[in-house]
Coordinates of C-alpha atoms in Angstrom, one line a residue:
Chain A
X1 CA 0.0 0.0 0.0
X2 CA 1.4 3.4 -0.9
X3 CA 2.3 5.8 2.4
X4 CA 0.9 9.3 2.8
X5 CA 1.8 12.2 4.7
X6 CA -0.7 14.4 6.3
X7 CA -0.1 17.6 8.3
X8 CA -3.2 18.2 10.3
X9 CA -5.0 21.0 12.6
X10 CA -6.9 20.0 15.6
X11 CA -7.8 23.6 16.0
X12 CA -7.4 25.4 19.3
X13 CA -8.7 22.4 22.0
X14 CA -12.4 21.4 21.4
X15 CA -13.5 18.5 19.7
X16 CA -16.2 20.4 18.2
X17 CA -13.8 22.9 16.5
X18 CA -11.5 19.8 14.6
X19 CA -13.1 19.8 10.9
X20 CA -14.4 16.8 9.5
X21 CA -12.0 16.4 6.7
X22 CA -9.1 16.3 9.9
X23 CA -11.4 13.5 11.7
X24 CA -11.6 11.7 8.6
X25 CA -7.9 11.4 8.6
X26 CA -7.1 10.5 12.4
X27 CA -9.2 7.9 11.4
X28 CA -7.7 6.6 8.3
X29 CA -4.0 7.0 10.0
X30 CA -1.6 4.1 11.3
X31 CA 0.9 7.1 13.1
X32 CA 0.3 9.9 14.8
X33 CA 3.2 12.1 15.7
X34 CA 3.1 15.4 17.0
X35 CA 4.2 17.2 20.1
X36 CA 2.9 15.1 23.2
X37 CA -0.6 17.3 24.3
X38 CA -1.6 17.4 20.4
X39 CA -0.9 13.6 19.9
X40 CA -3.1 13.0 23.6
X41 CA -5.5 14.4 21.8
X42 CA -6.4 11.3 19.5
X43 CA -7.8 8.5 21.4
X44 CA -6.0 5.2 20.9
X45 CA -7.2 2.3 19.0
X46 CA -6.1 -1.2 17.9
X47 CA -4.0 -0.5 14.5
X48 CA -2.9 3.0 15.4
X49 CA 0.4 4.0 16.5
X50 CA 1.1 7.1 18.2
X51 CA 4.1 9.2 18.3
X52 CA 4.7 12.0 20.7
X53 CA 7.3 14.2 20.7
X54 CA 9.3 17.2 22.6
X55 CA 8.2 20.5 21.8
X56 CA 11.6 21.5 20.3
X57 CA 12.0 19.2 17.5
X58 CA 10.1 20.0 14.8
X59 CA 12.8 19.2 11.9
X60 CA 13.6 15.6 13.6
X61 CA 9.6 14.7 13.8
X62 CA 9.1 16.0 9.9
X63 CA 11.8 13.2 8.5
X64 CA 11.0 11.1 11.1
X65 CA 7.2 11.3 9.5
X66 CA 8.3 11.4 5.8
X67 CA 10.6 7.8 6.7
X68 CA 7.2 6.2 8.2
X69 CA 4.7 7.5 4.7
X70 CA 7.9 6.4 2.6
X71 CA 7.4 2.7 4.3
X72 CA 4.0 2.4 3.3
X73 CA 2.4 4.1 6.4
X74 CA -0.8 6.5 7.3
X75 CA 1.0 9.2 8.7
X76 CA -0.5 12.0 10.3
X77 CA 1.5 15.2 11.8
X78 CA -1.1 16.7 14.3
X79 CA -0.8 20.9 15.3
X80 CA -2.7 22.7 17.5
X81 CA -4.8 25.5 15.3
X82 CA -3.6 25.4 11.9
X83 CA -0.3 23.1 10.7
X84 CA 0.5 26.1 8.5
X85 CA 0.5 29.2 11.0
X86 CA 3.9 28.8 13.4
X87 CA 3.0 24.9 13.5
X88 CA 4.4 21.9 11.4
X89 CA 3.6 22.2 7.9
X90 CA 7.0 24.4 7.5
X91 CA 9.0 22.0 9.8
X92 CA 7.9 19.8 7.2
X93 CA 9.0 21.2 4.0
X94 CA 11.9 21.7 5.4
X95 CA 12.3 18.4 5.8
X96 CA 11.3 17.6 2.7
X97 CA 13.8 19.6 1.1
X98 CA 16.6 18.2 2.6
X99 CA 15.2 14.7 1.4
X100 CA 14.6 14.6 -2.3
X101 CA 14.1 11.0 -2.2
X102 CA 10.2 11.9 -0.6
X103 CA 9.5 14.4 -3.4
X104 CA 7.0 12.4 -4.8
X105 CA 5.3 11.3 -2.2
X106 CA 1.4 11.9 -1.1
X107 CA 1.4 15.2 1.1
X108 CA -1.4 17.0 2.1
X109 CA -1.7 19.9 4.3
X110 CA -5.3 20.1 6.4
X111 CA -6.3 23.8 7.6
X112 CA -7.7 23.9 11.1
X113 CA -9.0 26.9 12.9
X114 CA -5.9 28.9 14.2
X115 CA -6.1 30.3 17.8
X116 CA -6.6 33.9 16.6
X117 CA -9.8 33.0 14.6
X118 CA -11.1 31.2 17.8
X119 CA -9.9 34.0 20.3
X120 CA -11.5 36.7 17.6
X121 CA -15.0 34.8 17.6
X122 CA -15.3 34.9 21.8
X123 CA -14.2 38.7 21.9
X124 CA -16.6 39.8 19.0
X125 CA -14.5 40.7 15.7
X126 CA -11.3 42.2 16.9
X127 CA -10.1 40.9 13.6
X128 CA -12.5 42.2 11.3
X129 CA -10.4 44.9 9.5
X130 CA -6.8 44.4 7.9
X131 CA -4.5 42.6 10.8
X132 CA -0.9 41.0 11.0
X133 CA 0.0 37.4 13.3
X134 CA 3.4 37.8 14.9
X135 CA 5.3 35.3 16.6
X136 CA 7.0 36.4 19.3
X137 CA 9.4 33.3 19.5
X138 CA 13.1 34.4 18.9
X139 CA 14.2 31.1 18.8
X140 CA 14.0 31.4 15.1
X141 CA 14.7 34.7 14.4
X142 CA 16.6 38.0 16.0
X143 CA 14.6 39.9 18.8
X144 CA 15.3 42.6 16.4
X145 CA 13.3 41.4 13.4
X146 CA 9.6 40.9 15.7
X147 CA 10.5 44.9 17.2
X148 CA 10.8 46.2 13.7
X149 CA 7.9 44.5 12.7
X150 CA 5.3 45.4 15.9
X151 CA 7.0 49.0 14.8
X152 CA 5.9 48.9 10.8
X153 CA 2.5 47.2 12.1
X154 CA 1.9 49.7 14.7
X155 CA 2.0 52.6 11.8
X156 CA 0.2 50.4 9.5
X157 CA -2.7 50.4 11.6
X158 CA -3.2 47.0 11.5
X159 CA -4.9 44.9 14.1
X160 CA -1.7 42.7 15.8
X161 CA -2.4 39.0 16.6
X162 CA 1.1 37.9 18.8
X163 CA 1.4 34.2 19.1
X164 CA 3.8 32.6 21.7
X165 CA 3.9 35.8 23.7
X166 CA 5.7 34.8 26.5
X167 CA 7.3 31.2 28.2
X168 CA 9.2 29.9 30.7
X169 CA 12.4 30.4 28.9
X170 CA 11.4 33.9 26.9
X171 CA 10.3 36.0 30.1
X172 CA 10.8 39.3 28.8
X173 CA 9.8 39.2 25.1
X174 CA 6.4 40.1 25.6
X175 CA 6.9 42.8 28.2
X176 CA 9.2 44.7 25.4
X177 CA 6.9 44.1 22.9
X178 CA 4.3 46.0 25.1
X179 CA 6.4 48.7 25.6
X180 CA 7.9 48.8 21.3
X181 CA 3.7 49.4 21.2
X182 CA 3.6 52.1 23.7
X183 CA 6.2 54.0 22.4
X184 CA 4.6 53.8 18.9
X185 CA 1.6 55.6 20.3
X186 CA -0.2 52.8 20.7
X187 CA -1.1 53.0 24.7
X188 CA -4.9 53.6 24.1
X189 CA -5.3 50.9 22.2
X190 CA -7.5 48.0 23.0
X191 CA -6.1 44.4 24.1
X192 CA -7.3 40.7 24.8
X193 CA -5.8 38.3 26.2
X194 CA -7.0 35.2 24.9
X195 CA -6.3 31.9 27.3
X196 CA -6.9 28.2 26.7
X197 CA -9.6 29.6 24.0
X198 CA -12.2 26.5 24.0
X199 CA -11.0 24.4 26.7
X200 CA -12.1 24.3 29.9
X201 CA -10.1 27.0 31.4
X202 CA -10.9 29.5 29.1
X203 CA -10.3 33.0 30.2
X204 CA -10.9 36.6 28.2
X205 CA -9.3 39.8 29.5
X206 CA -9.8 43.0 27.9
X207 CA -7.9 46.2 28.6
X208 CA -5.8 49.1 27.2
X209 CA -2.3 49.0 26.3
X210 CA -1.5 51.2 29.1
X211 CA -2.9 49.1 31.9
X212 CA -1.5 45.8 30.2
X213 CA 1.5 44.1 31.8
X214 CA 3.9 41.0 30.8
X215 CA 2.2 38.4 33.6
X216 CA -1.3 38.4 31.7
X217 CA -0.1 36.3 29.0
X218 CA 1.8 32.5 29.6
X219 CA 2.6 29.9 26.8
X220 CA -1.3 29.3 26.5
X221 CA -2.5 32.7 25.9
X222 CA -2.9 34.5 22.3
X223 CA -2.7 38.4 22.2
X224 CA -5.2 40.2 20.1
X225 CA -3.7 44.1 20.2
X226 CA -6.3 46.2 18.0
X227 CA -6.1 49.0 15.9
X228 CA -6.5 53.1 16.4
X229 CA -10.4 52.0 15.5
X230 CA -11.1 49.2 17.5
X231 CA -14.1 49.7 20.3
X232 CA -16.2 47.9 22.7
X233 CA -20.2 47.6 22.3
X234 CA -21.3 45.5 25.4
X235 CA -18.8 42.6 26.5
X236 CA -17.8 42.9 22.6
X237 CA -14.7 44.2 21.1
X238 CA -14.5 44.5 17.4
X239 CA -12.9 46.4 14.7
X240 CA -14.9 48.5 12.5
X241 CA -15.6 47.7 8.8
X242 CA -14.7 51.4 7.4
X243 CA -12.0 53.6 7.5
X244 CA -12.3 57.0 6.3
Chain B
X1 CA -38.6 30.8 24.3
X2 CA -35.6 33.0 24.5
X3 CA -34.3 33.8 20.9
X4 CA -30.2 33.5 19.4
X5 CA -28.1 35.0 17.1
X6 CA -24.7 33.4 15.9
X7 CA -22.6 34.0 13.4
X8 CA -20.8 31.3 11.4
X9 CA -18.3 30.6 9.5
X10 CA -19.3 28.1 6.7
X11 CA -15.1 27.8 5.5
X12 CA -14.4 28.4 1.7
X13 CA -16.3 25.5 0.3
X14 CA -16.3 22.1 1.1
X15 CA -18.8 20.6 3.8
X16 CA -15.7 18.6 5.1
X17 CA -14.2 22.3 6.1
X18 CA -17.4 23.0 8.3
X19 CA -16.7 22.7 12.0
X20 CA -19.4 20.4 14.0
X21 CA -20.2 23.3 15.6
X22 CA -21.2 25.5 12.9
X23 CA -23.0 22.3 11.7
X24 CA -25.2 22.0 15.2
X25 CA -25.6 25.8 15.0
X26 CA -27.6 25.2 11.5
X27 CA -29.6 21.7 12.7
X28 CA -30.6 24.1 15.3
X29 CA -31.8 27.1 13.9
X30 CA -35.2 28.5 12.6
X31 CA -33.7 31.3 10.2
X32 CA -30.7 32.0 8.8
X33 CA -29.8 34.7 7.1
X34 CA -26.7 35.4 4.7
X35 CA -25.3 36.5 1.4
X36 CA -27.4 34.3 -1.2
X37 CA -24.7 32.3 -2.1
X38 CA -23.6 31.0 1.1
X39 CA -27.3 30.9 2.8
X40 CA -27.7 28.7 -0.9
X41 CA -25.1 26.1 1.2
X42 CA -27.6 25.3 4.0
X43 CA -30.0 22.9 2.5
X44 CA -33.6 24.0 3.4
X45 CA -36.2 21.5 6.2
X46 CA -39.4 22.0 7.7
X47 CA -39.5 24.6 10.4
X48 CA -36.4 26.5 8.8
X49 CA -36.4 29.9 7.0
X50 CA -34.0 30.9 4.8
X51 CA -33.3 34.7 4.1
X52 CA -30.9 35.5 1.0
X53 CA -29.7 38.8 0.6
X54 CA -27.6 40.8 -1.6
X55 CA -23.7 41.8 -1.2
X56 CA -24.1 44.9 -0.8
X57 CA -26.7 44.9 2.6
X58 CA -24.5 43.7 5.4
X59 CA -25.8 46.3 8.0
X60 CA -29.3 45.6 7.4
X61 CA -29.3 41.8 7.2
X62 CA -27.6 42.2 10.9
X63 CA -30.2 44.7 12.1
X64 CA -33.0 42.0 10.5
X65 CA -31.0 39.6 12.5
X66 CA -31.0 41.5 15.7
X67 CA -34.8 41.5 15.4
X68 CA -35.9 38.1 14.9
X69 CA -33.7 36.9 17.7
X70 CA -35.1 39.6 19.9
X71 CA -38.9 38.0 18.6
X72 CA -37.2 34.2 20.0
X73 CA -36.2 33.0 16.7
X74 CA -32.8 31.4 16.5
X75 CA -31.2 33.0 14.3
X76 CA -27.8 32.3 11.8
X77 CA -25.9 34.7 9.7
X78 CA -23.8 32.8 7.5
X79 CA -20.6 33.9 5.9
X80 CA -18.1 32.1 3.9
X81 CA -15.0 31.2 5.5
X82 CA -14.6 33.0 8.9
X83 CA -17.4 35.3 9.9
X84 CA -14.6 37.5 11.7
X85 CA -12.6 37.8 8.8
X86 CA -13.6 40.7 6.4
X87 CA -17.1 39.4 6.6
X88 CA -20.8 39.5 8.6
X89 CA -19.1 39.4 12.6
X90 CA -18.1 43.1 12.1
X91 CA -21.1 44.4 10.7
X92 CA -23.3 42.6 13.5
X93 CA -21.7 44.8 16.1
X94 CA -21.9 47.9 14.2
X95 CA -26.1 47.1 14.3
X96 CA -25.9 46.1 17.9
X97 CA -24.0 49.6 18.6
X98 CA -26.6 51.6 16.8
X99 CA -29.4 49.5 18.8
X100 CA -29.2 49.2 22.8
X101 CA -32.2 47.4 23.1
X102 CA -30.8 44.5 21.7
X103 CA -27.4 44.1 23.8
X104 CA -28.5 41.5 26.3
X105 CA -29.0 39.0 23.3
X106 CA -27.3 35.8 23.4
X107 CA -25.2 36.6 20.8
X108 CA -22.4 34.0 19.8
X109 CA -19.5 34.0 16.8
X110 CA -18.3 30.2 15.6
X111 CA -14.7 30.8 13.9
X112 CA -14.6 29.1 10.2
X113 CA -11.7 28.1 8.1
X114 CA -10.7 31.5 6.6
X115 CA -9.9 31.8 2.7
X116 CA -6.2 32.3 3.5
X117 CA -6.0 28.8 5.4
X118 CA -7.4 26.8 3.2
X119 CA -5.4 28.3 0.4
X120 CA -2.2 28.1 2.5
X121 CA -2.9 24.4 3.1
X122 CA -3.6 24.0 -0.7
X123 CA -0.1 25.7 -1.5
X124 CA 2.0 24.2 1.2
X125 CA 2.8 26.1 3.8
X126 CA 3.0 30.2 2.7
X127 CA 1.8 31.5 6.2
X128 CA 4.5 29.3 8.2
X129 CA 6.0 33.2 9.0
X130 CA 5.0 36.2 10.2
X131 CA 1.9 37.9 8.0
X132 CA -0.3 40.1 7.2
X133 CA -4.3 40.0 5.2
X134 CA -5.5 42.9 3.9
X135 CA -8.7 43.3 2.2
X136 CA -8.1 45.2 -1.3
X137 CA -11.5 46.5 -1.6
X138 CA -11.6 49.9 -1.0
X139 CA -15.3 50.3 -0.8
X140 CA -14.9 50.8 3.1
X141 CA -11.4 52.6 3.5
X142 CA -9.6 55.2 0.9
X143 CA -7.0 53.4 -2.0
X144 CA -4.4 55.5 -0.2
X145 CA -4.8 53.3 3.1
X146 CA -4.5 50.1 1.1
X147 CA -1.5 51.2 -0.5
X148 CA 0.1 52.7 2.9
X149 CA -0.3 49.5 4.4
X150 CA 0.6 47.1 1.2
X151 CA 3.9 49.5 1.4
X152 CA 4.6 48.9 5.0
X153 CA 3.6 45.2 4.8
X154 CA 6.4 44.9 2.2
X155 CA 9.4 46.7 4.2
X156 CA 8.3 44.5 7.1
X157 CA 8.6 41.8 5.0
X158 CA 5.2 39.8 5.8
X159 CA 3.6 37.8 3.8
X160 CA 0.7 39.2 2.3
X161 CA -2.8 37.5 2.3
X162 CA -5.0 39.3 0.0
X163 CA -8.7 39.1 0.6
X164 CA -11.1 40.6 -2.6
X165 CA -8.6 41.3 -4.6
X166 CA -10.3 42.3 -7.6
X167 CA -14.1 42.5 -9.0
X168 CA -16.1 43.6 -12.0
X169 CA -16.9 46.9 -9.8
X170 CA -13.5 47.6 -8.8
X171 CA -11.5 46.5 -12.0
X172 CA -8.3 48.7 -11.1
X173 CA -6.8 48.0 -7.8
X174 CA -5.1 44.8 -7.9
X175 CA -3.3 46.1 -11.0
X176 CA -2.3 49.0 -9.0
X177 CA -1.5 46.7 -5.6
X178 CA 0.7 44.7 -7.9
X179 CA 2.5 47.9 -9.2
X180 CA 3.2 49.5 -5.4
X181 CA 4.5 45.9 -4.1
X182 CA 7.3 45.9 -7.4
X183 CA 8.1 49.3 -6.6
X184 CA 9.2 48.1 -2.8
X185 CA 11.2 45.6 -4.7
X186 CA 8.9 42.6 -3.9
X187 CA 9.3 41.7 -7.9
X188 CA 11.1 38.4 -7.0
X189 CA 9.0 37.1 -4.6
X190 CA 6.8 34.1 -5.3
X191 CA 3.1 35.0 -5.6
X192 CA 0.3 32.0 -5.0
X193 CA -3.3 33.0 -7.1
X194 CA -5.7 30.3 -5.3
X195 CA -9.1 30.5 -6.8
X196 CA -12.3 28.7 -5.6
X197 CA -10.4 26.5 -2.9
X198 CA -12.2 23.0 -2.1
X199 CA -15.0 23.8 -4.5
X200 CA -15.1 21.6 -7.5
X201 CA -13.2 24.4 -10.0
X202 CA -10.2 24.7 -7.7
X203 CA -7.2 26.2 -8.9
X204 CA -4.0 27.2 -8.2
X205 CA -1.2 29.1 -9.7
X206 CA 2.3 30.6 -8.3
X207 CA 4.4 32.5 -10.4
X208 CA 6.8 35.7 -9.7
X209 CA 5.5 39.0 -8.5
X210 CA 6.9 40.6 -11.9
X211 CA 5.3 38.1 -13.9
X212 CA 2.1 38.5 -11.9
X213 CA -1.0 40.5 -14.1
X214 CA -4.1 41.7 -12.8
X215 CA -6.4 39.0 -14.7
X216 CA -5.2 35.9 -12.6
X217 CA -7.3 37.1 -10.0
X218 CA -10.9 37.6 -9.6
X219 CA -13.7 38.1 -7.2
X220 CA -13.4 34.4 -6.1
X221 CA -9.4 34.2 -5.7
X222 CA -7.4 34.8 -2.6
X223 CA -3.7 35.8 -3.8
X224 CA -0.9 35.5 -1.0
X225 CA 2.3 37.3 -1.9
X226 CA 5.3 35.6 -0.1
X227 CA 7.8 37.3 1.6
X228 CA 11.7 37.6 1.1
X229 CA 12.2 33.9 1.9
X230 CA 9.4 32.0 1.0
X231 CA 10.4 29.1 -1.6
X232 CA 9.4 25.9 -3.4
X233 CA 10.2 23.0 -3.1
X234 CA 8.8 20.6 -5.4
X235 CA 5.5 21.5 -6.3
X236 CA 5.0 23.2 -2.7
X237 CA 5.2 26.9 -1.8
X238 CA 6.4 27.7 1.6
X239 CA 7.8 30.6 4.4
X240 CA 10.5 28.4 5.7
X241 CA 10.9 29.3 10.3
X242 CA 14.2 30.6 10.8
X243 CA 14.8 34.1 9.7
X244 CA 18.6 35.1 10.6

């Protein structure tokens, strides 16, 4: 039987957010790999063979995925939110290109609902108006790359969406990045702190720039910063649909 | 009984892109309401009412909204792909502002599988990086905006997701989008045209920015520009992590 390789999105943590294209392929698969809390998130069955992995190695999952489809497995790479926003389906080009021998075989890459489309929905329509997604990691690129960039989408006006703001090992990325916005005039703005959108602990917190500090956002939490335009109506925050 | 109103995403196609909850919100509801197209999607049963409207009558299909659920109907505005994404969520809370008497409705917004996901997924993995969407219709916002941020965008080097790029009302604009992003010097980058993603006419095309024309995209394409480092690699597009 010829292998496949699937890159899937289990969305941000509820069942009822997974699409039914990525069901349909848990289903059909004979591996799982993934980072450990994404691969616990498929329930084991006879047949199926899971694979979880350390958070920090993307690359070494990707060929070790591309080896199982090249033996004739199933394989399916499971993400949180979408494989192809700061999740694996890069990892796995990657890998791919440093293995032309799996060039030509079966890939496909399965959308899921990324964690600033879920955190959007529960605070109203933050993201309704033209927005960026940063990452906030360095591990992958200089500190001074993400500041130019919160500067340029600061004068944009663009909405921000910052993934990854802050971790156990990158304390003080996020409490620069609040003060980069500040300095850019940006201190009125609106913010949401988006946590564990879906599961059980969910949590919104809405404020202003100004009153925002680096210990309301953890590994779990997605940033939502809006623009010059962005206002409340209710417990709502959204973005409005003109500009003039 | 106590009336609704959600807003849901329906993705950009294909039933196996709906979320289960999106698909409960429709088994459950007694009229929804949407863009005739995409209320076209939601096969008609006893006991439900269906309420095309045209493009153009966002505001007022959310006001119509606001009113049968404030009568006890359960109510669904549709929109393709994510209802917070340049669509029907934004235009909901504009109506609720302008009407007080309707903010203690249950009001809910179900995330869908946004244009520029799906067509990531179809390309490979274009969004992997930082990035930006920007919708190019100016019926909302001034051209200069558009081009102020498309200009920024570039020198920040995101990739570009752009949303309505071109239509038989607004022939002109994607031209001139394609002419400011050369003039930043974005002539080499690879450009993805995705039109009609998951419906049965699906198609793609990726080319260079300086070999790009206006006529590969219309009303139903979603064209992400990459940025400085996005590659192929075989017949997959993507924004490789590391940034140095």
């Amino acid at each position: 039987m010829t292998g496949s390789l699937t890159i899937a999105g289990l969305g941000p943590g509820s069942d009822a957010l997974v699409t039914p294209e990525v069901s349909a392929a848990l289903a059909a698969a004979t591996d799982i790999l993934g980072y450990a809390p994404y691969v616990a998130r498929v329930p084991p069955r006879a047949g199926l063979t899971l694979h979880p992995s350390d958070n920090r190695e993307e690359l070494q999952r990707a060929g070790e995925a591309l080896r199982l489809a090249a033996e004739g497995r199933q394989v399916v790479i499971v993400s949180s939110g979408d494989p192809g926003v700061f999740a694996m389906a890069s990892a796995v080009f990657e890998a791919l290109e440093l293995a032309p021998q799996y060039h030509d075989l079966p890939i496909r890459v399965l959308p899921g609902i990324t964690a600033m489309l879920a955190a959007a929905a529960r605070a109203g329509a933050p993201l309704g108006h033209d927005f960026c997604a940063i990452n906030l990691s360095d591990n992958l690129k200089p500190w001074a790359v993400i500041e130019k960039r919160l500067r340029l989408a600061a004068e944009a006006d663009f909405s921000i969406a910052m993934y990854n703001p802050r971790s156990a090992s990158r304390p003080e990325g996020f409490g620069r990045a609040l003060t980069v916005l500040k300095e850019t005039g940006c201190g009125g703005r609106l913010v949401i702190f988006a946590r564990a959108i879906s599961a059980p602990d969910e949590k919104i917190v809405t404020t202003r720039l100004n009153d925002a500090t680096p210990e309301m956002a953890d590994m779990r939490t997605l940033v939502i910063v809006g623009n010059s335009q962005t206002r409340r109506v209710g417990r709502w925050v959204y973005a409005p649909r003109q500009v003039r």
